[in-house]
Amino acid sequence: MKLTYYGHSCFLVETAQARLLIDPFFTGNPSAPVPASAVTCDYILLSHGHSDHTGDAAGIASECAATIIANHEIAEHYGAQGLKVHGMNPGGGHNFPFGRVNLTIAFHTSSFDQENPPRYAGCACGIVIEADGKRLYHAGDTALFSDMQLIGRRGLDLALLPIGDNYTMGPEDALLALDYLRPKLCVPMHYNTWPPIAQDAAAFAARAAQADHLVNPLAPGRSLEF
Ligand code: NI
Ligand code: MN
């Protein structure tokens, strides 16, 4: 499978059968290497309602006729706009044509934060994708939690983990998350977009290497095969 990083928490995952875009945030994202109009996909997976994860979801879903996969409340929100949606909730999995998606717990808030007042957007989630014999975990925005051990138990080829601190776990807790998850590879996310989440990803990777964890701080716009 091919992974492309678009900055912040946005990734494109290309499986044999489908293009999956996770947490699309291009417009207003200072780290986005391309505009939203440059990306095409078949599915859009959303971890929670915050605008730095859902900002371009409706626009891209409409442009590409993509199906939005998210928690029930977020799916209902976009379904009411006439978009194709598939609602789920933590603990639940579903077999899609490209593979299986499971939503996991995450410790974070979730709302449609661009509305005044912000409106409930279900709970924040993590996302596990199984396709082409690989298993990938996008943690969304979250604190460290010990149940990550369970997510790692079936084996992970790739974990996408926030390291920004302030809004999510920072590097210290992300190192503990790696001990729980034991992925073959970790790509850090949710850092350096704005000053409050500035982090040294190379230093994080070096500290992870001391504990035998492989971390690849992918620059926005870059891809890797896993
Ligand atoms: Ni958030
Ligand atoms: Mn966020």
mmCIF file of N, CA and C in Angstrom, residues 52 89 124 172 183 208:
data_model
loop_
_atom_site.group_PDB
_atom_site.id
_atom_site.type_symbol
_atom_site.label_atom_id
_atom_site.label_comp_id
_atom_site.label_asym_id
_atom_site.label_seq_id
_atom_site.Cartn_x
_atom_site.Cartn_y
_atom_site.Cartn_z
ATOM 1 N N ASP A 52 -9.974 21.023 11.745
ATOM 2 C CA ASP A 52 -8.639 20.695 11.234
ATOM 3 C C ASP A 52 -8.540 19.221 10.816
ATOM 4 N N ASN A 89 -19.379 3.412 14.802
ATOM 5 C CA ASN A 89 -19.055 3.880 16.149
ATOM 6 C C ASN A 89 -17.942 3.015 16.724
ATOM 7 N N ALA A 124 -14.801 11.352 19.583
ATOM 8 C CA ALA A 124 -13.590 11.263 18.770
ATOM 9 C C ALA A 124 -13.187 9.800 18.644
ATOM 10 N N GLU A 172 6.588 12.466 24.503
ATOM 11 C CA GLU A 172 6.820 11.554 25.632
ATOM 12 C C GLU A 172 5.777 10.436 25.648
ATOM 13 N N PRO A 183 4.076 -1.072 16.357
ATOM 14 C CA PRO A 183 3.914 -1.126 14.898
ATOM 15 C C PRO A 183 5.260 -1.350 14.215
ATOM 16 N N ALA A 208 12.827 7.173 19.667
ATOM 17 C CA ALA A 208 12.093 5.936 19.400
ATOM 18 C C ALA A 208 13.056 4.823 18.971
#
